[in-house]
CSV table of C-alpha atoms in Angstrom, one decimal:
chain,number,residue,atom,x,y,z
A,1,UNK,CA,-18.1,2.3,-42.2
A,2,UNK,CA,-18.0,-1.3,-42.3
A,3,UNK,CA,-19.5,-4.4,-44.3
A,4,UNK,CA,-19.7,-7.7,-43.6
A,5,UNK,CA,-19.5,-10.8,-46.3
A,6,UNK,CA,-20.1,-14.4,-46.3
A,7,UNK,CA,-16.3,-15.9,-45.3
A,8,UNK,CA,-17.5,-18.9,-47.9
A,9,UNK,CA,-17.2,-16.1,-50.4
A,10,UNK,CA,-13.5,-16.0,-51.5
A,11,UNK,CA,-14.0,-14.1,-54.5
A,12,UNK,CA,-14.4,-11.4,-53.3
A,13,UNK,CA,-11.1,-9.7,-52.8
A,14,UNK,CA,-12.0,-5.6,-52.2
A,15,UNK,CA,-15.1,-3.5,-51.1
A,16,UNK,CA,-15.2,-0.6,-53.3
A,17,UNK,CA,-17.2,2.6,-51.7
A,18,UNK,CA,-18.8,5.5,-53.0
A,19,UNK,CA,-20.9,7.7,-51.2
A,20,UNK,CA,-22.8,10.5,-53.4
A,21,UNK,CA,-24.4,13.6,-52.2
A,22,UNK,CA,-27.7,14.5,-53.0
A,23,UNK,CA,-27.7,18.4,-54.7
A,24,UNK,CA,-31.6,18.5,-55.7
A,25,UNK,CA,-33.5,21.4,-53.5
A,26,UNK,CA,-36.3,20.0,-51.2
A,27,UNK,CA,-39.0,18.1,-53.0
A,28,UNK,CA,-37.4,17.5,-56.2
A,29,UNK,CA,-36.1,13.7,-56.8
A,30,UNK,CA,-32.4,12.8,-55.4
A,31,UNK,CA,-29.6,14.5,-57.9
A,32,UNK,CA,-26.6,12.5,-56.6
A,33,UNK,CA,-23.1,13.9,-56.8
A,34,UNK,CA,-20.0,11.4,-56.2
A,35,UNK,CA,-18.4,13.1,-53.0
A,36,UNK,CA,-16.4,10.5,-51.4
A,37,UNK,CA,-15.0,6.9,-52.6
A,38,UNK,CA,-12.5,4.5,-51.9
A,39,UNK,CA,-12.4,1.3,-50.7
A,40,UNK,CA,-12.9,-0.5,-47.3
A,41,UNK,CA,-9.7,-2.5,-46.3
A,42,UNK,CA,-10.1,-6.0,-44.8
A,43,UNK,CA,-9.9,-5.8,-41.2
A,44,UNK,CA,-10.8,-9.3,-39.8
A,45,UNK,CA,-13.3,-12.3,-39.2
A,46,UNK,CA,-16.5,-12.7,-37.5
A,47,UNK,CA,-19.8,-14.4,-37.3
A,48,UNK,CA,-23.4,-13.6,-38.5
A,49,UNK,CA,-26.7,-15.0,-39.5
A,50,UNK,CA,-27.7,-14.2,-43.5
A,51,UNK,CA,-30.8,-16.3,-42.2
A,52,UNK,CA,-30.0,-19.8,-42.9
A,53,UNK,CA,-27.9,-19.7,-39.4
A,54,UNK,CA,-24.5,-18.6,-37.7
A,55,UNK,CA,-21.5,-18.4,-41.0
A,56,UNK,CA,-18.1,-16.8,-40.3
A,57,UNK,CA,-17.8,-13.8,-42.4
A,58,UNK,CA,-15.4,-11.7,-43.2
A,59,UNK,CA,-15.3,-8.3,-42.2
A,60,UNK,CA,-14.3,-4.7,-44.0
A,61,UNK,CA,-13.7,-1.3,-42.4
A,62,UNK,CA,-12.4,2.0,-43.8
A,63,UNK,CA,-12.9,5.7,-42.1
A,64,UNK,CA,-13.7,9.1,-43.3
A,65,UNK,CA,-12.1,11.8,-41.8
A,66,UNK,CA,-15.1,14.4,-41.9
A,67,UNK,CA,-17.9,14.4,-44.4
A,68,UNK,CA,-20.2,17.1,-45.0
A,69,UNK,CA,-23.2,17.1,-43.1
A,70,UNK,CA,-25.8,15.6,-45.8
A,71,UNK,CA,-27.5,13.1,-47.6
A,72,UNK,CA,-26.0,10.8,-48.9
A,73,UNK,CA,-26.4,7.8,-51.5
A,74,UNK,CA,-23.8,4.5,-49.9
A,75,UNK,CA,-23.1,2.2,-52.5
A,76,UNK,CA,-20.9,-0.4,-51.4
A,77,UNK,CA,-19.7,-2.8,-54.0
A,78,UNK,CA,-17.7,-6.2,-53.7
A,79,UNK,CA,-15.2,-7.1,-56.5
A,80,UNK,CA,-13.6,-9.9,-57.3
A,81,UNK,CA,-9.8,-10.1,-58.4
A,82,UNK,CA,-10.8,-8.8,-62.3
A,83,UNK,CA,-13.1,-6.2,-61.3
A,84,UNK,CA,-15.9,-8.1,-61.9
A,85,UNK,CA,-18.8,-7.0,-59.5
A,86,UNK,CA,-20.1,-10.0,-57.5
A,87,UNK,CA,-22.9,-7.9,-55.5
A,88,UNK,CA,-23.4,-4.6,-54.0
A,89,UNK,CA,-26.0,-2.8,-52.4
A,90,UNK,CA,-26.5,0.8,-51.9
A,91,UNK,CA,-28.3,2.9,-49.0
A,92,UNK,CA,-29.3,6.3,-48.1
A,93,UNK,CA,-27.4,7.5,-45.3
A,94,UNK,CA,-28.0,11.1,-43.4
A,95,UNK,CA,-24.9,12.9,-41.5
A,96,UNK,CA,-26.1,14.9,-39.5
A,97,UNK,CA,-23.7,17.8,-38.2
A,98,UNK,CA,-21.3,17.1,-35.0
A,99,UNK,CA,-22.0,13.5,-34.8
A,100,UNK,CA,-19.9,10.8,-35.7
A,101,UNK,CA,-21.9,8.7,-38.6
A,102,UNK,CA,-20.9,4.8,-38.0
A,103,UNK,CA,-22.6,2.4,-40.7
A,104,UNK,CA,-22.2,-0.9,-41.0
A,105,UNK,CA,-24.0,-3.1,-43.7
A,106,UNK,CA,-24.5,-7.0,-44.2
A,107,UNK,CA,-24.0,-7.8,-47.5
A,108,UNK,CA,-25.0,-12.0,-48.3
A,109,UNK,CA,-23.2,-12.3,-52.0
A,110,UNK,CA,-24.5,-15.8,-53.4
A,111,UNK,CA,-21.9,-16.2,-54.9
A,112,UNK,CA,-21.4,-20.1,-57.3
A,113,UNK,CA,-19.8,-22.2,-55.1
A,114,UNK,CA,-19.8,-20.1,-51.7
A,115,UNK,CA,-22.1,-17.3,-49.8
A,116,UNK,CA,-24.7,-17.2,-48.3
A,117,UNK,CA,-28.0,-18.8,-49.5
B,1,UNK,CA,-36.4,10.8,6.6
B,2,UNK,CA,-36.0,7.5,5.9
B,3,UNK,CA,-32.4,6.7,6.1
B,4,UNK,CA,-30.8,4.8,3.4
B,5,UNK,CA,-34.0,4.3,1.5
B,6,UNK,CA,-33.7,8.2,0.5
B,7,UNK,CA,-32.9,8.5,-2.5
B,8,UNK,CA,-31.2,10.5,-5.0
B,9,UNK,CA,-31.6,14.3,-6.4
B,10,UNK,CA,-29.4,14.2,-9.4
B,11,UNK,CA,-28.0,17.5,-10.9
B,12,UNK,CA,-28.4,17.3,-14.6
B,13,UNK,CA,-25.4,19.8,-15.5
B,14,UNK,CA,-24.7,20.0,-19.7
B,15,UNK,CA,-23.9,16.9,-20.8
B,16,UNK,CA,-22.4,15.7,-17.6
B,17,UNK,CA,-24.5,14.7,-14.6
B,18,UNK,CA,-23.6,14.3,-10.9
B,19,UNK,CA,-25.4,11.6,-8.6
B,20,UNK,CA,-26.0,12.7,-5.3
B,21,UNK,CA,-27.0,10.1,-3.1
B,22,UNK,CA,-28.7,10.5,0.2
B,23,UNK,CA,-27.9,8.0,2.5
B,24,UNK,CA,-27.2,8.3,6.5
B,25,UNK,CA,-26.2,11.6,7.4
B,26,UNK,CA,-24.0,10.2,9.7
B,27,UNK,CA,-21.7,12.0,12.9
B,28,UNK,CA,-19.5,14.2,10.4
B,29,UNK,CA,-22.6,15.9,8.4
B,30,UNK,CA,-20.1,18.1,6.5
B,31,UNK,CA,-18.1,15.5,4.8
B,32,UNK,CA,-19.4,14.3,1.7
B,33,UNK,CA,-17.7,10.9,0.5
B,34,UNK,CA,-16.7,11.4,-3.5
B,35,UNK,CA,-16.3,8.8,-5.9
B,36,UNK,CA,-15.1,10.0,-9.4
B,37,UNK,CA,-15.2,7.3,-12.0
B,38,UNK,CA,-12.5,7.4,-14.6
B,39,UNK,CA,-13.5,5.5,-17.5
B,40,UNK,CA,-10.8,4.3,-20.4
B,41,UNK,CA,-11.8,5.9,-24.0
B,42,UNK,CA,-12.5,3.4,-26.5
B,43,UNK,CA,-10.1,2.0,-28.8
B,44,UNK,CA,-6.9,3.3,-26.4
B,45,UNK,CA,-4.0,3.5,-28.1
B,46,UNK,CA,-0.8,4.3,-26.8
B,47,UNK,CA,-0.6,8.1,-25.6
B,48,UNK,CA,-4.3,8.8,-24.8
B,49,UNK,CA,-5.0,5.8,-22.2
B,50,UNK,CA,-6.3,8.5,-19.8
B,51,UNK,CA,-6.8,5.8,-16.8
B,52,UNK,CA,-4.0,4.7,-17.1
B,53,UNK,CA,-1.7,7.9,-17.4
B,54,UNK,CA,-3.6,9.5,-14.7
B,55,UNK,CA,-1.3,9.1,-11.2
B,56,UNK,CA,-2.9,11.7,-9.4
B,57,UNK,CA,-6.2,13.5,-8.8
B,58,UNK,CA,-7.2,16.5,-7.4
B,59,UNK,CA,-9.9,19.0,-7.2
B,60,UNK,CA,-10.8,22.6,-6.6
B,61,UNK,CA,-13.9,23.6,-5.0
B,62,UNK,CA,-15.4,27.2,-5.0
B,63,UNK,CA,-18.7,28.1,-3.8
B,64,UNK,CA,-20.6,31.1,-2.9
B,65,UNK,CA,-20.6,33.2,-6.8
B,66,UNK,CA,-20.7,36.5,-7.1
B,67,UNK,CA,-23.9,38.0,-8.0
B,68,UNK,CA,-23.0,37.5,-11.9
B,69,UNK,CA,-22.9,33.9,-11.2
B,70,UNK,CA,-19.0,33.6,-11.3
B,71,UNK,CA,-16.7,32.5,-8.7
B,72,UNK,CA,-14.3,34.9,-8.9
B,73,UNK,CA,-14.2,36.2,-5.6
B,74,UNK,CA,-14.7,32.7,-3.9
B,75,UNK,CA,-11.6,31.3,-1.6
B,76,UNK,CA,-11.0,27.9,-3.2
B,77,UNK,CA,-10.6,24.6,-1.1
B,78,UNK,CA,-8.1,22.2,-2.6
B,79,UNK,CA,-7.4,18.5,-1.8
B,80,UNK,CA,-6.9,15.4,-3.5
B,81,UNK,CA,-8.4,11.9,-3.8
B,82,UNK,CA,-7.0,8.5,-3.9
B,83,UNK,CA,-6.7,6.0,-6.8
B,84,UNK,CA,-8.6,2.9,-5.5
B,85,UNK,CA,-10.1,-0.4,-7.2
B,86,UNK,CA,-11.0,-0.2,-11.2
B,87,UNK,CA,-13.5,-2.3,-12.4
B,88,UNK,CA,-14.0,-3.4,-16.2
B,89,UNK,CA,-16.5,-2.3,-18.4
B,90,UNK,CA,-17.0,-3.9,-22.0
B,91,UNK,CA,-14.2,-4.4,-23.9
B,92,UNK,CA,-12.3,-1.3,-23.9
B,93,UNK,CA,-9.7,-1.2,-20.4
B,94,UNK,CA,-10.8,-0.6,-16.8
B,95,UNK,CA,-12.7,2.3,-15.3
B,96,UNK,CA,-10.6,3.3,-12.5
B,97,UNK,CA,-12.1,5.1,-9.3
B,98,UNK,CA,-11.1,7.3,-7.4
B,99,UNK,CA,-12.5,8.1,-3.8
B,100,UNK,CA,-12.0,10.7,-1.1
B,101,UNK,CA,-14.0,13.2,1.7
B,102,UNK,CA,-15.1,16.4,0.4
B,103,UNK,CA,-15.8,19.5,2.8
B,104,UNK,CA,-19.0,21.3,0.9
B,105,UNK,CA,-20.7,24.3,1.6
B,106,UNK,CA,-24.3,24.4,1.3
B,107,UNK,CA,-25.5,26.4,-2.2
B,108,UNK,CA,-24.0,26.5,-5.3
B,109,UNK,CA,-20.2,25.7,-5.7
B,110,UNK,CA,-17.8,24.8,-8.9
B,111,UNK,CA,-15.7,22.0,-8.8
B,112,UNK,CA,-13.0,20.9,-11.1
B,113,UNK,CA,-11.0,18.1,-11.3
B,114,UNK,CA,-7.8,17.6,-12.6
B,115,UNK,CA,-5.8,14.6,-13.5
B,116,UNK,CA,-1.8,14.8,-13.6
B,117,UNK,CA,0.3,11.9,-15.2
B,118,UNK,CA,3.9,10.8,-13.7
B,119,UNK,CA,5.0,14.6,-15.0
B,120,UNK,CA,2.9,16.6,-13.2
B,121,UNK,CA,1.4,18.0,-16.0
B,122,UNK,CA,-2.2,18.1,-16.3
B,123,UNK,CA,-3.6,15.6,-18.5
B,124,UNK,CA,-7.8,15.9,-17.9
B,125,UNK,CA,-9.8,18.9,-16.4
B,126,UNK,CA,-13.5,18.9,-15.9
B,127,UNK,CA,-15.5,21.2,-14.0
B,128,UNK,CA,-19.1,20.7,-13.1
B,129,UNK,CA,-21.5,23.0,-11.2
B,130,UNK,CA,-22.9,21.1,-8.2
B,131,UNK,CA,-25.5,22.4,-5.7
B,132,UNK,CA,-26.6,20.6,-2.5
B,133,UNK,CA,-26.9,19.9,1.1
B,134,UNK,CA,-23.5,18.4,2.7
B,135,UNK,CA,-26.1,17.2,6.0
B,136,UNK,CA,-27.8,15.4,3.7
B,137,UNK,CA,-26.4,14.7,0.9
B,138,UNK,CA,-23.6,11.5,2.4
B,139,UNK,CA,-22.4,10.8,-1.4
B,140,UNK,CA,-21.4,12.5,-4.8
B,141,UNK,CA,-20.3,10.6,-7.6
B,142,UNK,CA,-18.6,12.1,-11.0
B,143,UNK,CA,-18.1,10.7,-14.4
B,144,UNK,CA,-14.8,12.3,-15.1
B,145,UNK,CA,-15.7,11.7,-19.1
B,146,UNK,CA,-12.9,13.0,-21.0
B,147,UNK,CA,-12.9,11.6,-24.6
B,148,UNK,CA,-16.7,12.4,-25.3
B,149,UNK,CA,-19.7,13.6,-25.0
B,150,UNK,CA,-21.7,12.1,-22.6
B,151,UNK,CA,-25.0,12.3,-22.6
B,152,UNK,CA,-27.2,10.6,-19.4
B,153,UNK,CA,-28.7,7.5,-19.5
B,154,UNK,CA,-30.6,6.1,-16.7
B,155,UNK,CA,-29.1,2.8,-15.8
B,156,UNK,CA,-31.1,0.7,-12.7
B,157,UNK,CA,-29.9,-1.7,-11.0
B,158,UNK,CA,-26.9,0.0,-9.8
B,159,UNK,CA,-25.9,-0.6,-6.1
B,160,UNK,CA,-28.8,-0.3,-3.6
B,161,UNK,CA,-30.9,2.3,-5.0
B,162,UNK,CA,-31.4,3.7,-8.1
B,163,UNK,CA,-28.7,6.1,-9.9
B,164,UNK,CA,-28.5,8.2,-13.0
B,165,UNK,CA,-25.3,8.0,-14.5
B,166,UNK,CA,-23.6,9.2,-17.5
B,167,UNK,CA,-22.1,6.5,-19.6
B,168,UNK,CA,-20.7,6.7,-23.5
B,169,UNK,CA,-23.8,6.2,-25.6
B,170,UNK,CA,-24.6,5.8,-29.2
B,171,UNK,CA,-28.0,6.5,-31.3
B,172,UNK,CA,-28.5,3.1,-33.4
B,173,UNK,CA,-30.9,3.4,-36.8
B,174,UNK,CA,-31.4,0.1,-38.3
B,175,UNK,CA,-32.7,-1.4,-41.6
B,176,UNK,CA,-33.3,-3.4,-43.9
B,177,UNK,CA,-34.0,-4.8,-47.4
B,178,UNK,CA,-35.8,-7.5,-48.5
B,179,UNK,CA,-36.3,-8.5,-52.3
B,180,UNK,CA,-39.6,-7.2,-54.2
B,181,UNK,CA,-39.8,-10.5,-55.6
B,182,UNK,CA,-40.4,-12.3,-52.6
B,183,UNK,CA,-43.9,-12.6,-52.0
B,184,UNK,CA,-46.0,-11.6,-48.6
B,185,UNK,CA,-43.2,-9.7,-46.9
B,186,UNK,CA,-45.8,-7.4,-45.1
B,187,UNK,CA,-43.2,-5.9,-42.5
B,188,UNK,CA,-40.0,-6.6,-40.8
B,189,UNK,CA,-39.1,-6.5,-37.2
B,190,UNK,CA,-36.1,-6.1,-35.4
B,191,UNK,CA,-34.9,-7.0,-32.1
B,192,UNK,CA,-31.7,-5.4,-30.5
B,193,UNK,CA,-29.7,-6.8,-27.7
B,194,UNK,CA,-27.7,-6.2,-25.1
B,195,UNK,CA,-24.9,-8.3,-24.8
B,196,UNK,CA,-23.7,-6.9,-21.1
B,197,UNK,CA,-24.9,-5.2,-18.5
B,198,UNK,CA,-23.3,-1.7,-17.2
B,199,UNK,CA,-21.1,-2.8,-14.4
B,200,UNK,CA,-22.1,-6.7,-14.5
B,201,UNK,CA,-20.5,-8.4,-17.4
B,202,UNK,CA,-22.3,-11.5,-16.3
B,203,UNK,CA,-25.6,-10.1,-17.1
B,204,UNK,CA,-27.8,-12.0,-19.4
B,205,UNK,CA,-28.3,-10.7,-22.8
B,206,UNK,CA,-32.0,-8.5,-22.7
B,207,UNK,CA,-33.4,-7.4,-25.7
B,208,UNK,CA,-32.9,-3.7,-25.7
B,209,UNK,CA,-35.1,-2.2,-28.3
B,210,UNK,CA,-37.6,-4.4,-30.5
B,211,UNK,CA,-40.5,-2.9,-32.8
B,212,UNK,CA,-41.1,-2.8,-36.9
B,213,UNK,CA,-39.1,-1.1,-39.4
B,214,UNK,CA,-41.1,1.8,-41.1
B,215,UNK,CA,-41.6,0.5,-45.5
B,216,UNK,CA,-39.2,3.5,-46.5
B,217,UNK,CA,-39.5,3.1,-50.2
B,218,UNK,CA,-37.7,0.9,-52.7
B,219,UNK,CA,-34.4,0.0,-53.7
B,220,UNK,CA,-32.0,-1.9,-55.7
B,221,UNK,CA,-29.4,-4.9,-54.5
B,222,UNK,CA,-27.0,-7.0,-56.1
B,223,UNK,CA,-26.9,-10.3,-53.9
B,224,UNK,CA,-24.8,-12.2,-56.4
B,225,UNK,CA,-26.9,-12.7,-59.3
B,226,UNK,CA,-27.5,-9.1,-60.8
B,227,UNK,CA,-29.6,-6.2,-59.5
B,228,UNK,CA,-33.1,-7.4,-58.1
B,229,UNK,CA,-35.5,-4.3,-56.8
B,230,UNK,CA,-36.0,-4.4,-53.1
B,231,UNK,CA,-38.1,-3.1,-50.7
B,232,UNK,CA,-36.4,-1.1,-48.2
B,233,UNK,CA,-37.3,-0.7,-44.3
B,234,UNK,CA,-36.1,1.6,-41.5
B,235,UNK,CA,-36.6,2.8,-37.9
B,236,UNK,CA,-34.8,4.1,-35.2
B,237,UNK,CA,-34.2,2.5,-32.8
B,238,UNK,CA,-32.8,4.6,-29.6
B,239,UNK,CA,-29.6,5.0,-27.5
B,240,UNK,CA,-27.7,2.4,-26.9
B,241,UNK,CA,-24.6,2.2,-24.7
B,242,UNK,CA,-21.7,2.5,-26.8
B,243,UNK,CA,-18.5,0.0,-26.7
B,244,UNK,CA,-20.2,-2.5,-26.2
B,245,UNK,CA,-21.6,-5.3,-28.5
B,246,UNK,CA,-25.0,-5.3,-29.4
B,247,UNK,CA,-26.9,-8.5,-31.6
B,248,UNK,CA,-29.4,-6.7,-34.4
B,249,UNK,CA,-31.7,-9.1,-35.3
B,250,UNK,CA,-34.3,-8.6,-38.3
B,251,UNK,CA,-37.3,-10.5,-39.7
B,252,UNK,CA,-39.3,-10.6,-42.5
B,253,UNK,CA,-43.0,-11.4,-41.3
B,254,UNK,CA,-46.1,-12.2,-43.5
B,255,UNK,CA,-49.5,-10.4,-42.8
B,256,UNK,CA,-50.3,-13.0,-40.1
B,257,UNK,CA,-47.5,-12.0,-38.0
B,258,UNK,CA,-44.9,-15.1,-39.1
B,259,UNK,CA,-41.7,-15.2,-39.8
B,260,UNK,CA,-40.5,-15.5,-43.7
B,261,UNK,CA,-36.7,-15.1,-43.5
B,262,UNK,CA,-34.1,-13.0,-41.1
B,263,UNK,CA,-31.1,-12.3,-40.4
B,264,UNK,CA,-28.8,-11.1,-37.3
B,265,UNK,CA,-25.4,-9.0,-36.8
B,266,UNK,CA,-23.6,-7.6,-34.6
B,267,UNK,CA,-22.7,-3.8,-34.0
B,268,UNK,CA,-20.5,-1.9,-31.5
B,269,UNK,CA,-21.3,1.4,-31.5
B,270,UNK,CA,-19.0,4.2,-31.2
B,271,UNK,CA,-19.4,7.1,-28.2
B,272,UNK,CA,-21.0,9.9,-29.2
B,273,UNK,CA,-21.8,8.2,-33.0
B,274,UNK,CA,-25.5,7.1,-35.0
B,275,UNK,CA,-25.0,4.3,-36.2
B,276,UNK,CA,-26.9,2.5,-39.1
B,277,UNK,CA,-27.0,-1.0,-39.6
B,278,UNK,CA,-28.2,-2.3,-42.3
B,279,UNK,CA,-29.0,-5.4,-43.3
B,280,UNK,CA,-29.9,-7.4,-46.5
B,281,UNK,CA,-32.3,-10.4,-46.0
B,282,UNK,CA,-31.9,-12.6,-48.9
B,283,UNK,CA,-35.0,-14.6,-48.2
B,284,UNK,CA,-33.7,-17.3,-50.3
B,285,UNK,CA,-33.9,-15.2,-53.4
């Protein structure tokens, strides 16, 4: 999986990830189960739009070997050097079985002083 | 007939296709010309750069099965095929091909292929099923795929006339979230595109996909300035070829159709791998 953050946005120093599994039986609301975290490792630069035009971010990448085919609840989070959340986002992911599961999310932290607006 | 104009049965075979195509017959009726593409895997690191490892070709050709479908009993024909030109394909090392003259037999035959490195020992088999007409059938073409899956995609605009090949693909699912807050988001659309064309990197970029996201329910996001509800969207968007990079573009309409805020990535997708990309439009919030 991957994430993507404002370059401007130099607080952020690590991408934490956890990725929950859902154990509730069909039809009942989401009962999530932390299954998998870690943190995504810096792995370069590059450019996107957060909508007010073309910024160079900064990009973030880590692998999972397997994971169990399942739904699953991302939540990425950025922290800055003390731990302090500057902004996250979480998303429902399915694996489904045999398939290699590639996600890659755009995070624009507005951050005081950098991010995207 | 019409002579070159004739055009292509292709044998869907598993995941791997063959592309027959019917051009001239030609004085020598029997000899079929065979191409065999050899494409690098993506990400090639050191031990497992097929293309390049590969010094040698050959193949194995049985036809005639035995009446429980095997080939047991069939006397093989050997040969080999030569290492010609390689062409580049996105961003991942050449696809090198391979050409040579086949002798088939009309009906059904097995062929495999197998690639040796500077050591003789064999570093790629793949066998395919093929069935056709060497009087009519001038070409054959194999996508010796041997990192993936490889699932067809129709690709026009190959050569002369019109081919199916097998190329690495990727599904892509994309979407979105924009804040609750923001007012008159009534859908979001997205727009993928294609950054290259197979076998013309000078293509233009087309768009690829382009449609609405699906409202998939709410959420919660943390742009910077604490948790805010959102509004999450999602659709599928379809096969894509894999390694190579695609734009994702999404935007935030109100009910008469205009834009309110987007935003745009990038995304190579992996062979063989569904891939979600997700993006967070801000909207100014």
């Amino acid at each position: 999986m991957s994430a993507e953050t404002p370059a401007e946005a130099k607080e952020i120093q690590s991408i934490r990830y956890v990725m929950s599994m859902d154990r509730s039986y069909v039809g009942e609301d989401p009962d999530w189960l932390e299954r998998y975290s870690g943190s995504l490792a810096l792995a370069g630069t590059g450019m996107t739009d957060f909508g007010q035009g073309a910024v160079s971010t900064r990009t973030w990448e880590v692998a999972i070997d397997i994971a169990a085919a399942h739904s699953y609840l991302l939540e990425l989070t950025a922290l800055a050097a003390n731990e302090e959340v500057l902004c996250s986002v979480q998303k429902q992911v399915a694996i489904v079985p045999r398939a290699a599961a590639q996600i890659d999310v755009l995070m624009p932290c507005v951050i005081d002083g950098g991010g995207a607006q | 007939m019409t002579g070159i104009a004739r055009v292509c049965s292709a044998l869907l075979t598993g995941a791997l296709t063959l592309v027959i195509a019917c051009g001239d017959t030609g004085s020598e009726p029997n000899w079929t010309a065979v191409t065999v593409f050899m494409p690098s895997p993506p990400n090639a690191t050191g031990d497992w750069d097929l293309p390049e490892q590969a010094l040698s070709l050959e193949y194995i050709l049985a036809c005639g099965p035995d009446s429980d479908g095997s080939f047991g009993d069939a006397v093989p024909i050997e040969g080999t095929l030569e290492q010609k030109e390689a062409f580049q394909v996105g961003l991942h090392g050449p696809t090198r091909v391979w050409r040579g003259e086949i002798d088939f037999e009309p009906g059904p035959c097995m062929i495999q292929l197998r690639a040796r490195d500077s050591d003789e020992e064999v570093i790629c088999s793949y066998s395919e099923p093929v069935s056709f007409d060497p009087a009519r059938d001038a070409e054959a073409y194999f996508n010796m795929v041997c990192f993936a899956t490889c699932p067809t995609v129709p690709l026009p605009g190959f050569e002369a006339s019109p081919k199916t090949f097998c190329a690495p693909i990727g599904g892509l699912i994309v979407s979105a979230e924009t804040p609750a807050a923001v007012p008159g988001v009534q859908g979001v659309r997205y727009v993928v595109t294609g950054g290259q064309g197979f076998l013309d990197n000078q293509a233009p970029s087309l768009p690829v996909y382009e449609g609405a996201l699906q409202r998939r329910g709410d959420g919660t996001a943390n742009l910077g300035n604490g948790p805010v509800e959102t509004s999450v969207w999602e659709g599928v968007a379809g096969e894509i070829l894999a390694n190579e990079i695609h734009t994702v573009e999404v935007t935030a309409i109100d009910a008469e159709g205009e834009p309110l805020c987007s935003a745009e990535t990038s995304i190579e997708v992996f062979s063989g791998a569904i891939a979600h990309s997700h993006l967070i439009l801000s909207c100014g919030d």
